[in-house]
């Protein structure tokens, strides 16, 4: 018997609208759940519930958008980096973020959604991205803290996502995790240098830590009690840890690193629990988190405006590349004729 | 336009040509001259395969969009080899790839299942023989 062959490597996205009720074939659904339970990897052309597909499209595209928007706060400082070494490394980091966005867009496309559609959703303001990038970068020390805290938190999250049940997502995460350690180290080096510098430099580092600590804790997502998607994503092994578990891990890693460079974290309630072995932080201001998520953070509008401007100003480059490809194709045809 | 198509697209998506135009099928060659149309449209998709080291096999890395093969190669280098991960890159139009279907996995691969004599463990050799 001849097996049917599929023309492309993509999955098909037949129903974009999220269906809240499960209308899936129970038998296929049971098979799918059994595969997940066995720890199998789901690949683009495998059968999957539409809800799994739509949740992944939502989550992965938000993740990709975050990488792209994440270039903006740091991009602001490339021309103002204090030395050539710092400029080179910051530039390389921002280039990596672009690459990371592309890895994840590529993974999202395997679910049967077009890249242009995803980009449209970002530019129109319809799509969400990480709340953290809606905070301003006021001083050079912010470049240090972003690498240390923001990339540090991202590593905690992505290390776990590297075991996600959807193959293309997990593979993109593995690739990203390999590169992300450089980001965190370059940030921490900036902070360690400032913290051991003049009193003014140390104060600058401390100020940046004070401004970024809470938003960094928030970026790992709403608390488990208010995270409507978590249970389903954990059941399908897209997520392997809850937001609060990831947040705890981030705090446990980061507090000793702050102590090592003589900086304090702006939380009077922060304390080490001998019994559990965890650093317990104080209450998070979730009102601030939701305000930023809903578009009212300090820089939401500025970030989107900058992204749109970059897209519009890049149009001539895309047009030129298209025209060049057309010209080459014409030349090839006339040479063959 | 793409969005309205999505809503109607309840069947498996039609094979796209490389310009990403809906509904046009059959053309396997990259129609670079149709990629732009002056509008801000999506470039064709290319699958990227990377050879990580001398003597190693090419492995799938991911995909890139580009207006032509040359551009795809350059984009693939920038996206998938920023740290010397490659000594060689292949880019292939995504639509040129034919893949087996997961639902046919059983019947497609089972001819191999009952041929255990293709493995060396199937054969007996005299006891006491060292270093076969």
XYZ file of C-alpha atoms in Angstrom:
469
model
C 0.000 0.000 0.000
C 1.332 3.390 -0.921
C 1.410 5.849 1.870
C 0.032 9.234 1.114
C 2.612 11.931 1.101
C 2.175 15.420 2.389
C 3.367 18.306 0.285
C 4.698 20.501 3.027
C 6.195 20.360 6.472
C 3.609 22.620 8.070
C 0.645 21.677 10.125
C -2.715 23.005 9.150
C -4.489 25.604 11.148
C -8.077 24.957 10.258
C -9.821 26.877 12.975
C -8.223 30.072 14.142
C -11.012 30.898 16.530
C -10.375 29.394 19.921
C -13.052 26.916 20.765
C -13.649 26.889 24.463
C -15.617 23.694 24.418
C -13.897 20.592 23.274
C -15.448 19.481 20.035
C -12.653 17.082 19.259
C -13.085 13.452 18.350
C -12.849 11.717 21.766
C -10.848 8.806 20.376
C -8.203 11.023 18.796
C -8.193 13.185 21.885
C -7.512 10.140 24.069
C -4.693 9.053 21.768
C -3.220 12.535 21.913
C -3.407 12.679 25.696
C -1.782 9.246 25.880
C 1.091 10.446 23.713
C 1.559 13.444 25.988
C 1.459 11.170 29.032
C 4.170 8.984 27.497
C 6.328 12.091 27.096
C 6.266 11.957 23.300
C 7.081 15.009 21.241
C 4.246 16.437 19.117
C 5.362 17.393 15.619
C 3.763 19.889 13.194
C 1.827 17.413 11.071
C 0.688 15.225 13.957
C -2.940 15.370 14.966
C -3.476 17.796 17.821
C -6.550 19.339 19.439
C -7.332 22.763 18.007
C -7.127 24.143 21.510
C -3.536 22.885 21.835
C -2.723 24.489 18.499
C -4.329 27.825 19.346
C -2.752 27.936 22.801
C 0.659 27.279 21.258
C 0.154 29.924 18.585
C -0.799 32.411 21.284
C 2.067 31.509 23.592
C 4.786 31.118 20.968
C 3.880 34.270 19.062
C 3.846 36.290 22.289
C 7.243 34.840 23.044
C 8.564 35.738 19.589
C 7.136 39.261 19.819
C 8.859 39.664 23.192
C 12.216 38.888 21.628
C 11.607 41.460 18.900
C 10.276 44.218 21.183
C 13.039 43.322 23.642
C 15.557 44.739 21.205
C 14.138 48.249 21.625
C 15.075 49.152 25.217
C 18.635 47.937 24.631
C 18.927 49.267 21.110
C 18.543 52.720 22.646
C 21.906 52.342 24.328
C 24.108 50.932 21.572
C 25.320 54.369 20.465
C 25.853 55.417 24.074
C 27.781 52.379 25.304
C 30.724 53.527 27.438
C 33.434 51.597 25.562
C 33.995 49.741 22.325
C 33.932 46.432 24.226
C 30.556 47.251 25.726
C 29.236 48.439 22.367
C 30.316 45.260 20.559
C 28.817 42.975 23.176
C 25.543 44.900 23.433
C 25.218 44.902 19.660
C 25.837 41.148 19.561
C 23.236 40.607 22.264
C 20.608 42.652 20.438
C 21.367 40.712 17.240
C 20.820 37.502 19.182
C 17.410 38.752 20.320
C 16.446 39.251 16.679
C 17.627 35.720 15.964
C 15.654 34.361 18.900
C 12.529 36.080 17.641
C 13.082 34.446 14.254
C 13.609 30.964 15.741
C 10.280 31.211 17.523
C 8.384 32.779 14.598
C 9.680 29.896 12.494
C 8.396 27.448 15.114
C 5.026 29.207 15.274
C 4.652 29.013 11.509
C 4.814 25.228 11.675
C 1.382 25.408 13.312
C -0.057 26.769 10.073
C -0.028 30.499 10.699
C 1.725 32.949 8.390
C 4.608 35.146 9.466
C 2.921 38.259 8.056
C -0.132 37.531 10.136
C 1.973 37.352 13.292
C 3.835 40.541 12.458
C 0.522 42.289 11.695
C -0.800 41.265 15.099
C 2.224 42.802 16.798
C 2.186 46.037 14.797
C -1.551 46.535 15.190
C -1.230 46.199 18.944
C -3.465 43.139 18.971
C -0.744 40.784 20.171
C 0.819 40.871 23.601
C 4.487 40.688 24.476
C 6.356 40.511 27.748
C 5.333 43.255 30.182
C 8.963 43.889 31.125
C 9.794 45.693 27.888
C 7.339 48.471 28.662
C 9.671 49.913 31.277
C 12.164 52.630 30.312
C 15.954 52.232 30.237
C 17.097 55.389 31.971
C 20.825 54.799 32.549
C 23.654 52.620 31.297
C 23.233 50.463 34.416
C 19.864 49.375 33.000
C 21.761 47.484 30.300
C 23.462 45.532 33.041
C 20.308 44.810 34.971
C 18.372 43.773 31.885
C 20.995 41.179 31.012
C 21.227 39.977 34.592
C 17.554 40.047 35.662
C 15.521 39.947 32.472
C 17.656 37.448 30.610
C 18.166 35.614 33.881
C 14.407 35.241 34.304
C 14.065 34.312 30.642
C 16.659 31.551 31.068
C 14.729 30.133 34.018
C 11.557 30.089 31.908
C 13.140 28.841 28.698
C 15.179 26.075 30.294
C 11.872 24.517 31.304
C 10.227 25.257 27.950
C 13.064 23.363 26.286
C 11.184 20.260 27.470
C 7.848 21.440 26.061
C 5.740 18.789 24.343
C 5.665 20.635 21.014
C 8.851 19.680 19.171
C 9.541 22.893 17.217
C 9.037 25.035 20.332
C 11.320 22.850 22.438
C 13.999 22.883 19.741
C 13.861 26.682 19.439
C 14.250 26.903 23.220
C 17.283 24.626 23.250
C 18.911 26.839 20.647
C 18.060 29.975 22.608
C 19.216 28.626 25.962
C 22.638 27.873 24.487
C 23.013 31.529 23.546
C 21.287 33.221 26.450
C 23.963 32.592 29.070
C 26.206 35.087 27.318
C 23.447 37.688 27.689
C 23.149 37.199 31.396
C 26.898 37.225 31.939
C 27.470 40.384 29.923
C 24.765 42.084 31.993
C 26.129 40.872 35.295
C 29.616 41.979 34.295
C 28.321 45.506 33.677
C 26.667 45.557 37.100
C 29.646 44.027 38.910
C 31.916 46.630 37.311
C 29.654 49.525 38.302
C 29.125 48.112 41.791
C 32.876 48.033 42.432
C 33.421 51.474 40.888
C 33.001 54.969 42.296
C 30.189 55.680 44.783
C 28.303 57.359 41.945
C 28.643 54.294 39.719
C 27.549 51.990 42.499
C 24.539 54.233 43.168
C 23.636 54.031 39.492
C 23.737 50.223 39.620
C 21.654 50.176 42.800
C 19.082 52.516 41.260
C 18.713 50.266 38.243
C 18.334 47.205 40.487
C 15.678 49.030 42.481
C 13.667 49.876 39.371
C 13.934 46.487 37.662
C 13.585 43.970 40.495
C 9.814 43.987 40.807
C 9.046 44.110 37.070
C 11.477 41.192 36.658
C 9.600 39.117 39.222
C 6.355 40.033 37.438
C 7.621 39.056 33.996
C 7.379 35.385 34.947
C 3.633 35.823 34.679
C 0.576 36.168 36.895
C 0.465 34.192 40.121
C -0.804 30.645 39.811
C -4.083 31.682 41.410
C -4.705 34.117 38.521
C -3.216 32.289 35.580
C -6.134 30.878 33.606
C -3.969 29.099 31.031
C -1.518 27.381 33.340
C -3.458 24.238 34.268
C -4.220 23.338 30.664
C -0.686 24.079 29.469
C 0.773 21.977 32.256
C -1.610 19.120 31.517
C -0.436 19.159 27.892
C 3.168 19.522 29.040
C 3.723 22.746 27.159
C 4.639 24.290 30.475
C 6.386 22.040 32.982
C 6.458 24.491 35.892
C 3.964 27.078 37.106
C 4.712 30.805 37.052
C 5.176 30.876 40.815
C 7.617 27.954 40.696
C 9.644 29.747 38.019
C 9.554 32.966 40.025
C 10.849 31.140 43.082
C 13.684 29.640 41.109
C 14.609 33.051 39.694
C 14.648 34.597 43.187
C 16.761 31.757 44.584
C 19.334 32.202 41.829
C 19.390 35.991 41.836
C 19.472 36.980 45.522
C 22.965 35.508 46.163
C 24.201 37.167 42.961
C 23.057 40.554 44.281
C 24.787 39.873 47.596
C 27.990 38.925 45.792
C 28.289 42.407 44.266
C 27.142 44.248 47.389
C 23.775 45.419 46.058
C 20.450 45.177 47.844
C 17.066 44.206 46.461
C 14.217 46.659 47.104
C 12.071 44.340 49.202
C 12.024 44.750 53.003
C 10.152 41.450 53.308
C 12.719 39.418 51.393
C 13.979 36.649 53.677
C 15.606 33.262 53.507
C 13.487 30.386 54.719
C 15.867 27.902 56.332
C 13.300 25.125 56.319
C 12.406 25.326 52.616
C 15.770 26.605 51.394
C 14.037 29.351 49.403
C 14.265 33.129 49.275
C 10.765 34.419 49.958
C 9.868 37.757 48.425
C 7.217 40.205 49.569
C 3.853 40.804 47.948
C 3.902 41.694 44.259
C 1.879 44.693 43.091
C -0.294 42.858 40.595
C -2.281 46.003 39.824
C 0.869 47.399 38.256
C 1.416 44.183 36.309
C -2.097 44.165 34.850
C -1.938 47.878 34.039
C 1.243 47.255 32.016
C -0.188 44.163 30.331
C -3.289 46.109 29.344
C -1.222 48.764 27.617
C -0.732 51.370 30.324
C 2.893 50.792 31.293
C 5.406 53.615 31.059
C 6.497 52.768 27.503
C 3.790 50.652 25.828
C 2.914 53.258 23.224
C 6.506 54.264 22.658
C 7.596 50.658 22.040
C 4.875 49.982 19.509
C 5.493 53.293 17.767
C 9.211 52.467 17.533
C 8.459 48.984 16.195
C 6.065 50.342 13.576
C 8.551 53.011 12.541
C 11.280 50.373 12.204
C 8.970 48.227 10.083
C 7.970 51.140 7.854
C 11.512 52.442 7.525
C 12.702 48.958 6.620
C 10.244 48.675 3.740
C 12.694 50.016 1.170
C 15.173 47.305 2.197
C 12.573 44.591 1.696
C 11.515 46.149 -1.600
C 15.122 46.371 -2.751
C 15.783 42.725 -1.862
C 12.651 41.696 -3.762
C 13.637 43.798 -6.788
C 17.142 42.331 -6.713
C 15.749 38.794 -6.636
C 13.478 39.613 -9.579
C 16.369 41.052 -11.567
C 18.537 38.003 -10.907
C 15.706 35.702 -11.949
C 15.159 37.683 -15.174
C 18.872 37.565 -16.001
C 18.954 33.839 -15.399
C 15.962 33.327 -17.694
C 17.357 35.458 -20.511
C 20.751 33.752 -20.236
C 19.019 30.385 -20.538
C 16.898 31.509 -23.503
C -6.984 39.156 2.511
C -4.937 36.485 4.169
C -7.165 36.644 7.215
C -10.408 36.097 5.372
C -8.856 33.159 3.625
C -7.987 31.699 6.982
C -11.563 31.791 8.143
C -12.733 29.846 5.114
C -9.862 27.464 5.133
C -11.465 24.476 6.761
C -9.701 21.994 4.543
C -5.991 21.289 4.592
C -4.302 24.418 3.380
C -3.577 24.415 -0.316
C -0.034 24.008 -1.345
C 1.342 27.488 -1.601
C 3.705 28.566 -4.241
C 6.791 30.198 -2.911
C 5.385 33.661 -3.162
C 2.949 32.660 -0.490
C 0.025 33.229 -2.817
C -2.986 31.232 -1.842
C -4.371 28.644 -4.133
C -1.675 28.522 -6.770
C -0.311 25.025 -6.855
C 2.010 22.975 -8.910
C 4.913 25.334 -9.387
C 7.956 23.921 -7.640
C 10.439 26.411 -8.981
C 10.961 29.516 -6.905
C 9.002 32.213 -8.761
C 11.190 35.012 -7.532
C 9.549 37.396 -9.931
C 6.260 37.018 -8.094
C 7.574 37.457 -4.605
C 6.978 41.151 -4.228
C 4.352 42.794 -6.424
C 5.463 46.029 -4.774
C 3.236 45.268 -1.805
C 4.626 44.405 1.601
C 3.995 40.713 1.188
C 5.573 37.666 2.709
C 8.657 36.226 1.084
C 8.845 32.533 0.274
C 9.775 30.126 3.035
C 13.001 28.085 2.871
C 14.002 25.175 5.061
C 17.540 25.431 6.397
C 19.919 22.495 6.796
C 23.257 22.984 8.471
C 26.419 20.898 8.489
C 27.878 21.472 11.945
C 31.344 20.005 11.388
C 33.609 18.364 8.874
C 32.278 14.911 8.064
C 28.938 15.433 9.827
C 25.562 15.039 8.165
C 23.422 18.073 7.323
C 20.692 18.590 9.881
C 17.480 20.579 9.757
C 17.820 23.808 11.753
C 14.626 25.713 10.983
C 13.381 28.022 8.275
C 13.804 31.538 6.937
C 11.884 33.820 4.610
C 13.793 35.298 1.672
C 13.050 36.577 -1.825
C 15.440 34.119 -3.504
C 17.908 31.328 -2.803
C 20.875 33.631 -2.412
C 19.012 35.752 0.121
C 17.823 32.628 1.910
C 21.409 31.442 2.247
C 22.500 34.765 3.737
C 19.546 34.922 6.110
C 20.164 31.323 7.153
C 23.764 32.165 7.970
C 22.727 35.170 10.083
C 19.943 33.328 11.880
C 21.424 29.853 12.369
C 25.167 30.374 12.445
C 26.170 33.373 14.504
C 28.727 31.369 16.489
C 30.385 29.116 13.971
C 27.670 26.445 14.189
C 27.991 25.683 10.499
C 30.596 24.879 7.917
C 27.950 24.357 5.256
C 24.332 25.380 4.705
C 21.607 24.101 2.395
C 18.415 26.042 1.773
C 15.467 24.298 0.138
C 12.114 25.830 -0.866
C 9.704 24.538 1.770
C 7.141 23.595 -0.852
C 9.702 21.402 -2.617
C 9.846 19.024 0.322
C 7.640 15.958 0.376
C 7.130 14.446 3.790
C 5.599 11.222 5.029
C 2.348 11.615 6.907
C 2.235 10.866 10.626
C -1.109 9.042 10.313
C 0.465 6.634 7.834
C 3.397 5.920 10.087
C 2.315 2.319 10.712
C 1.659 1.055 7.177
C 4.440 3.143 5.693
C 7.197 1.835 7.916
C 5.984 -1.643 8.840
C 7.723 -3.460 5.970
C 10.828 -3.183 8.136
C 9.201 -4.475 11.304
C 9.189 -8.205 10.516
C 12.664 -8.404 8.988
C 14.694 -9.021 12.062
C 17.199 -10.887 9.863
C 18.426 -7.474 8.803
C 20.044 -7.160 12.224
C 23.230 -9.009 13.193
C 21.577 -10.269 16.406
C 19.465 -12.605 14.232
C 22.461 -14.813 13.461
C 24.093 -17.422 15.655
C 27.811 -17.895 15.731
C 29.714 -20.733 17.378
C 30.275 -20.353 21.092
C 33.745 -19.522 22.243
C 34.544 -17.508 19.188
C 36.156 -14.286 20.280
C 36.267 -11.100 18.310
C 33.958 -11.808 15.411
